[in-house]
mmCIF file of C-alpha atoms and ligand atoms in Angstrom:
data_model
loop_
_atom_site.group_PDB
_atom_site.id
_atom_site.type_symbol
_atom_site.label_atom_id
_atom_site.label_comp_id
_atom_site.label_asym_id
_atom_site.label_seq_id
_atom_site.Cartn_x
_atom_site.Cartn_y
_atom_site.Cartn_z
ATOM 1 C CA UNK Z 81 0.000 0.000 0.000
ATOM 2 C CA UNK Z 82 3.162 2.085 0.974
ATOM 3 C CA UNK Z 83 4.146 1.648 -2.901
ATOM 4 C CA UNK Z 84 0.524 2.694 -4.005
ATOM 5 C CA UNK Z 85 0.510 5.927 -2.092
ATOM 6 C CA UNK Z 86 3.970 6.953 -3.628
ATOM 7 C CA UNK Z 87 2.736 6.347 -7.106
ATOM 8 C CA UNK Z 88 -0.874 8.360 -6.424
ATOM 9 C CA UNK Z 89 1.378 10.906 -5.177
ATOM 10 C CA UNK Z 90 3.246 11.430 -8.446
ATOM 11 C CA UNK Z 91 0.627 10.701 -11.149
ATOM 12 C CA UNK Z 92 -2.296 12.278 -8.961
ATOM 13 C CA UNK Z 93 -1.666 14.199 -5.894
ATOM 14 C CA UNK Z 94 -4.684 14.957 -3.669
ATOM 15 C CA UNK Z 95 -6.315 11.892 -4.687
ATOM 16 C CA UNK Z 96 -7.617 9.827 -1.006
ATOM 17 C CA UNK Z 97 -9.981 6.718 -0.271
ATOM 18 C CA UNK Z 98 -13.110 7.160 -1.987
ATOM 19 C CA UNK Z 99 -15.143 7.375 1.182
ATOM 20 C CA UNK Z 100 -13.474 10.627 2.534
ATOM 21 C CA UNK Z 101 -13.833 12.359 -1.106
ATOM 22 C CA UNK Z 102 -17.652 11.002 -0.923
ATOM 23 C CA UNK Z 103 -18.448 12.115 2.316
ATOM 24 C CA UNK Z 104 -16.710 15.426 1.969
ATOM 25 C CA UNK Z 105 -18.346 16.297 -1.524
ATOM 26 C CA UNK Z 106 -21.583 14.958 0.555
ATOM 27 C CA UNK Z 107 -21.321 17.191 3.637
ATOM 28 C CA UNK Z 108 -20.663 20.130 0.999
ATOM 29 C CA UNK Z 109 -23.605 19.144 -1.201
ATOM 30 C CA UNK Z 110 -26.426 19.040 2.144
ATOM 31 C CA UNK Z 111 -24.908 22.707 3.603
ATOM 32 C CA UNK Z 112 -25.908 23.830 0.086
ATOM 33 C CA UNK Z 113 -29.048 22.200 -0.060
ATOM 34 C CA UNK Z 114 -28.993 19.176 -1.997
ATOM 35 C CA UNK Z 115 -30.268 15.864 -0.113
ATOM 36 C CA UNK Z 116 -30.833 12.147 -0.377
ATOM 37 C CA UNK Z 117 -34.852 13.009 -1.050
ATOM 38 C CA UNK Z 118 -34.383 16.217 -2.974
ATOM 39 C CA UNK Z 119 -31.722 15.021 -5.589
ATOM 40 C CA UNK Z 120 -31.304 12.989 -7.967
ATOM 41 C CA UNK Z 121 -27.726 11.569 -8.651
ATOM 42 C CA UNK Z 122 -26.610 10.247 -12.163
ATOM 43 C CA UNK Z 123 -23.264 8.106 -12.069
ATOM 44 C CA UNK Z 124 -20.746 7.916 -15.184
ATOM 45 C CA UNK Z 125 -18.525 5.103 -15.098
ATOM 46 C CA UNK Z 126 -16.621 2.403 -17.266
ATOM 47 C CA UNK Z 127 -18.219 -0.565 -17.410
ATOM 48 C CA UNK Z 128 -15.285 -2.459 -15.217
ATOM 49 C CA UNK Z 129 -16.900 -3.906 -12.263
ATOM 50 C CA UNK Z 130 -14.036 -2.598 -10.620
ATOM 51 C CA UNK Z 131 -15.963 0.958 -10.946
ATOM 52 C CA UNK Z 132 -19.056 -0.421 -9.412
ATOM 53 C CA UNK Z 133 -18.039 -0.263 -5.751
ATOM 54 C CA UNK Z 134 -18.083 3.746 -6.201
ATOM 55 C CA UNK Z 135 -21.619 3.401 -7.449
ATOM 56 C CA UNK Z 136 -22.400 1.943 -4.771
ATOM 57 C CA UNK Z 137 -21.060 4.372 -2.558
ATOM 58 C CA UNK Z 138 -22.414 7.400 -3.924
ATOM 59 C CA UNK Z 139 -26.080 5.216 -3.988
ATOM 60 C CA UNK Z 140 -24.957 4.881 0.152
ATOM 61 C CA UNK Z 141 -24.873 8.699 0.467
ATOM 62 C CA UNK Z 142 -27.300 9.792 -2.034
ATOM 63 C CA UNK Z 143 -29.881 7.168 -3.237
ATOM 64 C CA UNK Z 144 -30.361 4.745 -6.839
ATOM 65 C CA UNK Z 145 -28.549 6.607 -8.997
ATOM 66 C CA UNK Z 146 -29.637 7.072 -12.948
ATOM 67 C CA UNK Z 147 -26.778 5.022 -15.224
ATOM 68 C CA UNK Z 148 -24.471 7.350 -17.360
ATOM 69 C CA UNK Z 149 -22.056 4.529 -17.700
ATOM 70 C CA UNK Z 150 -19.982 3.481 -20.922
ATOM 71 C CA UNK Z 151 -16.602 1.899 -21.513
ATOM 72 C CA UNK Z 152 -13.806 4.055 -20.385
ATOM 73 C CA UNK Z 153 -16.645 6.320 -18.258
ATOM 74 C CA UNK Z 154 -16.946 8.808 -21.410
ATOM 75 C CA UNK Z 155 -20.272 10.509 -21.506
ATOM 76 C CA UNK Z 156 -22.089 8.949 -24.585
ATOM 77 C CA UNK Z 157 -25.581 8.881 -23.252
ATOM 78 C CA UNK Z 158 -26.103 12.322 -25.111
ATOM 79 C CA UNK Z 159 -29.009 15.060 -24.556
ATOM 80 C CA UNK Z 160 -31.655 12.586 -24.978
ATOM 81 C CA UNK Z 161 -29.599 10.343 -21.855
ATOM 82 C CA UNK Z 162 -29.224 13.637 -19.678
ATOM 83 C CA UNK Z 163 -32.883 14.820 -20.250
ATOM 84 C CA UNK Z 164 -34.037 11.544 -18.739
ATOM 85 C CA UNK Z 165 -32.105 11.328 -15.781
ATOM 86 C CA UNK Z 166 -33.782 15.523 -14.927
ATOM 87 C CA UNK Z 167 -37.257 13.825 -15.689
ATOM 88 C CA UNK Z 168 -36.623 11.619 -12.894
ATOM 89 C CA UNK Z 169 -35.772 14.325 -10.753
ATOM 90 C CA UNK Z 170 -37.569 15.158 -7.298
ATOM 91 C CA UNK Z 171 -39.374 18.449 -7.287
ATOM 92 C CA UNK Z 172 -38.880 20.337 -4.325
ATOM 93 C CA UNK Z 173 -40.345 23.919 -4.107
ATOM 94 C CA UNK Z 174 -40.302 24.005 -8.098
ATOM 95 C CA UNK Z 175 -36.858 23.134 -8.508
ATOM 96 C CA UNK Z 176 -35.208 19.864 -10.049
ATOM 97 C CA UNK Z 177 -31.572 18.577 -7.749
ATOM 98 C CA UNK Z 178 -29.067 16.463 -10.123
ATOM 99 C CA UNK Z 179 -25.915 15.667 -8.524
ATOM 100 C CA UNK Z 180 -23.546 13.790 -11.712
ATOM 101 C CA UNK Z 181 -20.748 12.230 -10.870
ATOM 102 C CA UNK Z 182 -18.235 11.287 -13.875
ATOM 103 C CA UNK Z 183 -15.079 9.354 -13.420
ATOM 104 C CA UNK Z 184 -12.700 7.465 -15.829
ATOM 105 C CA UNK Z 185 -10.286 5.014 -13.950
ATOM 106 C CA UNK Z 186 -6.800 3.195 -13.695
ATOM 107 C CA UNK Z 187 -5.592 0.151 -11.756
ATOM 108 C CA UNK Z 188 -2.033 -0.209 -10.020
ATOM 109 C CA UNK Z 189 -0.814 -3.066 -9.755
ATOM 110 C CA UNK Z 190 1.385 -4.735 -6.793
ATOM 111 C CA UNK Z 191 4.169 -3.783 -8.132
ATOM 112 C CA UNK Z 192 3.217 -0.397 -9.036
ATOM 113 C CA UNK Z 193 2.276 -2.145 -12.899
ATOM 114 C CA UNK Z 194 0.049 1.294 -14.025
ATOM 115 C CA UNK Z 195 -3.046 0.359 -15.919
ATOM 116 C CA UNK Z 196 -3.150 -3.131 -14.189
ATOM 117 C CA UNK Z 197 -5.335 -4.760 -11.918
ATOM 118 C CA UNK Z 198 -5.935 -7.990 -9.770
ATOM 119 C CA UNK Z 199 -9.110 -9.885 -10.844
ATOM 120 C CA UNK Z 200 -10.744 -12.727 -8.184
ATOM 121 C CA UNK Z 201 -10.000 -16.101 -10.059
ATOM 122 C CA UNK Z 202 -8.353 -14.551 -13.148
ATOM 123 C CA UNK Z 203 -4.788 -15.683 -13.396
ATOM 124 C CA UNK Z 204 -2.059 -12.633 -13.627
ATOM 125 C CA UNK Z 205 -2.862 -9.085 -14.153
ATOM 126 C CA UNK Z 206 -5.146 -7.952 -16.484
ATOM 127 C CA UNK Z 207 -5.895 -3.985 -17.785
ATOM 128 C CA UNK Z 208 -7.778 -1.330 -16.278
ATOM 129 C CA UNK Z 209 -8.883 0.221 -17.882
ATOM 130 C CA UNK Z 210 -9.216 -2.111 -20.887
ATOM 131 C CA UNK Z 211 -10.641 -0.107 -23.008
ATOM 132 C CA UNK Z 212 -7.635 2.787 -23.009
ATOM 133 C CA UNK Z 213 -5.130 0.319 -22.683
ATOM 134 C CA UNK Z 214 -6.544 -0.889 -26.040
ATOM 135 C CA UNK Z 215 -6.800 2.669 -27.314
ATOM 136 C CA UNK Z 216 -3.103 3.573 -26.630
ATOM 137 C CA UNK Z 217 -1.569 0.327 -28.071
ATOM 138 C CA UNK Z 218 -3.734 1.622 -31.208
ATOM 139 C CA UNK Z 219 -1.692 4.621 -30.962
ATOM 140 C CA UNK Z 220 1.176 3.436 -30.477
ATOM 141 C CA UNK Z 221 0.971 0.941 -33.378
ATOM 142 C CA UNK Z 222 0.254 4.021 -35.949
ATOM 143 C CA UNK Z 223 -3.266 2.324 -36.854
ATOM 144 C CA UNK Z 224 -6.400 3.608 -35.653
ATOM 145 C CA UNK Z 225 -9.574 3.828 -37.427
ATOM 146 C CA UNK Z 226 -11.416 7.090 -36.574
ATOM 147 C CA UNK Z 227 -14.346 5.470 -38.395
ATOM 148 C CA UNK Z 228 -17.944 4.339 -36.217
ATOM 149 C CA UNK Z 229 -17.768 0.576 -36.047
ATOM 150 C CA UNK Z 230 -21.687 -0.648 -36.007
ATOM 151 C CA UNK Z 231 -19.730 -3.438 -34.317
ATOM 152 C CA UNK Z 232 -18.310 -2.030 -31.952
ATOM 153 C CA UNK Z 233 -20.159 1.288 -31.224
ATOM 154 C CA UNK Z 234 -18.805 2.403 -27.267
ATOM 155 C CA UNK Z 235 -14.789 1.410 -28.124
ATOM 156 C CA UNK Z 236 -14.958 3.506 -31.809
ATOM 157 C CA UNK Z 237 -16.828 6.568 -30.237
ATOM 158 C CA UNK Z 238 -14.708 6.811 -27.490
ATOM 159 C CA UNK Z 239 -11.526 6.988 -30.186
ATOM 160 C CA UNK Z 240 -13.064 9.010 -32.188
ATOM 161 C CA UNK Z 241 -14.359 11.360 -28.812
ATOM 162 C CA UNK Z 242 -10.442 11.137 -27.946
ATOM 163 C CA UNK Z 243 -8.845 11.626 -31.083
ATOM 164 C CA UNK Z 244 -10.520 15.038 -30.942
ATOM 165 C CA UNK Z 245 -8.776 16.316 -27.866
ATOM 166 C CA UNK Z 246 -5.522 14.924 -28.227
ATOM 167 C CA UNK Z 247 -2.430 16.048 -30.023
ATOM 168 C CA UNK Z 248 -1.830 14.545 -33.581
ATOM 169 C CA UNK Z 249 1.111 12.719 -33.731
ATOM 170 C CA UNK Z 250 1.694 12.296 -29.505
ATOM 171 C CA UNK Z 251 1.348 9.198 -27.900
ATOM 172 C CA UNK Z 252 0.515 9.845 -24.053
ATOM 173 C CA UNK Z 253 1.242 7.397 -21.525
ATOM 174 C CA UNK Z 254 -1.351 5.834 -19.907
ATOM 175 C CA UNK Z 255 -2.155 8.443 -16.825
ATOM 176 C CA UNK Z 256 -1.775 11.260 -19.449
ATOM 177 C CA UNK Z 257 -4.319 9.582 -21.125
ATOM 178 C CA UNK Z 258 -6.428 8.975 -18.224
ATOM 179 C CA UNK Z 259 -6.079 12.785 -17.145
ATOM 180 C CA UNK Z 260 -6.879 13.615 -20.995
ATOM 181 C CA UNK Z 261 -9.996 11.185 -20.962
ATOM 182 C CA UNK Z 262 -11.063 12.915 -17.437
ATOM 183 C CA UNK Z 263 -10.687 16.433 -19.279
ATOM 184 C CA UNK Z 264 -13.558 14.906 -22.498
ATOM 185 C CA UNK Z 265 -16.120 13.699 -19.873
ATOM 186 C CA UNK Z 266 -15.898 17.122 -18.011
ATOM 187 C CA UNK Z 267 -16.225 18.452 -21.136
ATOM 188 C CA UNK Z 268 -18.695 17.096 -22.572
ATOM 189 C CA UNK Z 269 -20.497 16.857 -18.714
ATOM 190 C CA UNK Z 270 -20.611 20.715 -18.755
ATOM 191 C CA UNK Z 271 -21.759 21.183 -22.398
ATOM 192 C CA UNK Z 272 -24.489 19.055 -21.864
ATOM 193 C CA UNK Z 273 -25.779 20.271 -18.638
ATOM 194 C CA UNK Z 274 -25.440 23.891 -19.992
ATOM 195 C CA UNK Z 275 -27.579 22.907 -22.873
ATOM 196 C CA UNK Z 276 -30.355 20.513 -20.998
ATOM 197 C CA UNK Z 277 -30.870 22.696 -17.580
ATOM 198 C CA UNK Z 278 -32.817 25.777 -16.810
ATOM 199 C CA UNK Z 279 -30.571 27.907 -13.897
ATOM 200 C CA UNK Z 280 -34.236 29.168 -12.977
ATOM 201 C CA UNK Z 281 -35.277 25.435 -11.960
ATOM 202 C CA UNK Z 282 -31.988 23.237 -11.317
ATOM 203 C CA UNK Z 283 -29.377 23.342 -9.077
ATOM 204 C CA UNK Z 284 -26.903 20.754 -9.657
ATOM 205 C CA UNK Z 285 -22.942 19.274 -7.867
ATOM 206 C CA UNK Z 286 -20.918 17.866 -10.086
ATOM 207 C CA UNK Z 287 -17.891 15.655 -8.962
ATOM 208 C CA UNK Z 288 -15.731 14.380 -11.706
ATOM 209 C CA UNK Z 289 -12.152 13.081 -11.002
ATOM 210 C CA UNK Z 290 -10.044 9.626 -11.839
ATOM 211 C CA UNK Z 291 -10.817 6.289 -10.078
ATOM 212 C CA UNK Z 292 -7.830 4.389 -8.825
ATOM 213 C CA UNK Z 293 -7.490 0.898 -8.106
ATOM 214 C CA UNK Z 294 -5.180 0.006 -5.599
ATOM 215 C CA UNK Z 295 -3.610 -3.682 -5.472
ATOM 216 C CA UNK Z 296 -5.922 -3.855 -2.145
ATOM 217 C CA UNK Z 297 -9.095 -4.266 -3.390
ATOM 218 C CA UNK Z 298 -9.573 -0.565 -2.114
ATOM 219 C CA UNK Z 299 -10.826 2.586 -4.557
ATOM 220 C CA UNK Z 300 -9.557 5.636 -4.502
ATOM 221 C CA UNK Z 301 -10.136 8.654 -6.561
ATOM 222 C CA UNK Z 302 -8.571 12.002 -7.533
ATOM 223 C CA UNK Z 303 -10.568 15.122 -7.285
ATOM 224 C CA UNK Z 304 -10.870 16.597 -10.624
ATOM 225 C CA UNK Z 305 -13.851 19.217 -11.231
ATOM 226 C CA UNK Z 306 -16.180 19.994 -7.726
ATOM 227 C CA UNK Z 307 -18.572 22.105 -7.328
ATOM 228 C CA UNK Z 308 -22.366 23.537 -7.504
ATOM 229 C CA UNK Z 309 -24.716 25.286 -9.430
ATOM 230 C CA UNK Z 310 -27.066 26.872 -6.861
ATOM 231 C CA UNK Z 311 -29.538 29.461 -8.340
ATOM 232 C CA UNK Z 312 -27.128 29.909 -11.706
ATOM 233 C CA UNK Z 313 -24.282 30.229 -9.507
ATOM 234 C CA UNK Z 314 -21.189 28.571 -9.098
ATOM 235 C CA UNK Z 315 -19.606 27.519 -5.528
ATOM 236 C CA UNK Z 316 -16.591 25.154 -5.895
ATOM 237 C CA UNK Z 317 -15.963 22.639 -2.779
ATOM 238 C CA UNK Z 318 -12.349 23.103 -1.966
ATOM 239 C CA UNK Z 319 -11.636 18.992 -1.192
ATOM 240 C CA UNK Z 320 -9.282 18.620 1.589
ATOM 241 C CA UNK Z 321 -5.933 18.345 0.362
ATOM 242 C CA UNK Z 322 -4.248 15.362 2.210
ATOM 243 C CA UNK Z 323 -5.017 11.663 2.043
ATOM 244 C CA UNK Z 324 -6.291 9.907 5.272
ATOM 245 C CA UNK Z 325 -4.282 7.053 6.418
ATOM 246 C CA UNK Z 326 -7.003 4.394 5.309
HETATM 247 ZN ZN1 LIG L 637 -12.491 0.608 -17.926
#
């Protein structure tokens, strides 16, 4: 765990356990007036079921949470995806509470092996996350098909999504990528919301950052964009800067 902390110190200081990042955000989130009954929360994250332990801990805090997930955690649900999560909204004194959370993620393994992960009854390491490990061999191999694959619809959209953002010709390493894949879903998180919300109606917290899997079993995740919409205005949630000793 020693060698974990040292790593999530150089490729993403400020990240701590899940919990304290959860429960801070939380306790931030109800002094501002969001709630388990007034607020609906909406949950983007790969597919991995590595990812779904964080679900389950914002569900904890806040209640079932509406699905944003695909591969990798990028956004593809679209308008349509984001207008039904509002219409499931509670309405509280004529306004609608969304809380979206939005995380890509990366596994370290026991020897500090970035992208990898322990799996229950799998033999050796395998990737996390799979589906940017893929992507970066791609780019490192000089092929990739920026084409939609009917075939393979989440893994082509996300490369084309990415190919968009990064640098022609540069092939990140894997936490570059991660970061760069945590800067899209913000991205397109914000766009979105701008274009599906009324500030008159719906106050929102988002809380994006980068899961990260340590060779424990344990989750813990980087801080990336938090904050609240309350009224049309913006309050960030300064997260507390240190890791606990968890
Ligand atoms: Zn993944």
């Amino acid at each position: 765990m020693e060698r974990f902390k040292m790593l999530v110190e150089r490729d993403f200081p400020g990240a701590m356990p899940k919990e304290d990042l959860l429960d801070h955000c939380t306790q931030a989130l109800n002094a501002l007036g969001f709630n388990r009954n007034n607020t609906i929360p909406a949950v983007g994250l790969c597919r991995d079921e590595l990812c779904r332990s964080v679900r389950h801990a914002v569900q904890e805090r806040w209640g079932e949470a509406f699905d944003m997930s695909s591969l990798a955690g990028v956004l593809l649900l679209g308008r349509t995806g984001f207008l039904a999560a509002h219409d499931h909204a509670p309405l509280e004194g004529g306004k609608e509470r969304y809380l979206y959370v939005a995380m890509p993620h990366v596994g370290y393994g026991p020897s500090g092996e970035v992208g990898k992960a322990f799996r229950l009854g799998r033999p050796g390491l395998s990737s996390a996350c799979g589906a940017l490990v893929a992507f970066r061999r791609e780019l490192e191999s000089g092929r990739v098909d920026p084409t939609l694959n009917q075939d393979d619809l989440e893994q082509s959209l996300i490369r084309i999504r990415l190919l968009k953002h990064l640098q022609f010709g540069h092939v990140p390493d894997l936490v570059e990528l991660t970061r760069a894949t945590h800067d899209v879903i913000l991205e397109d998180l914000e766009r979105t919301v701008a274009s599906t919300t009324d500030p008159a109606s719906c106050d929102y917290g988002v809380v994006t950052g980068v899961l990260l899997h340590a060779p424990n079993g344990r989750t813990w995740i980087w801080p990336g964009a938090v904050y609240a919409v309350v009224d049309g205005k913006r309050i960030d949630i300064a997260c507390p800067p240190k890791p606990t000793s968890r």
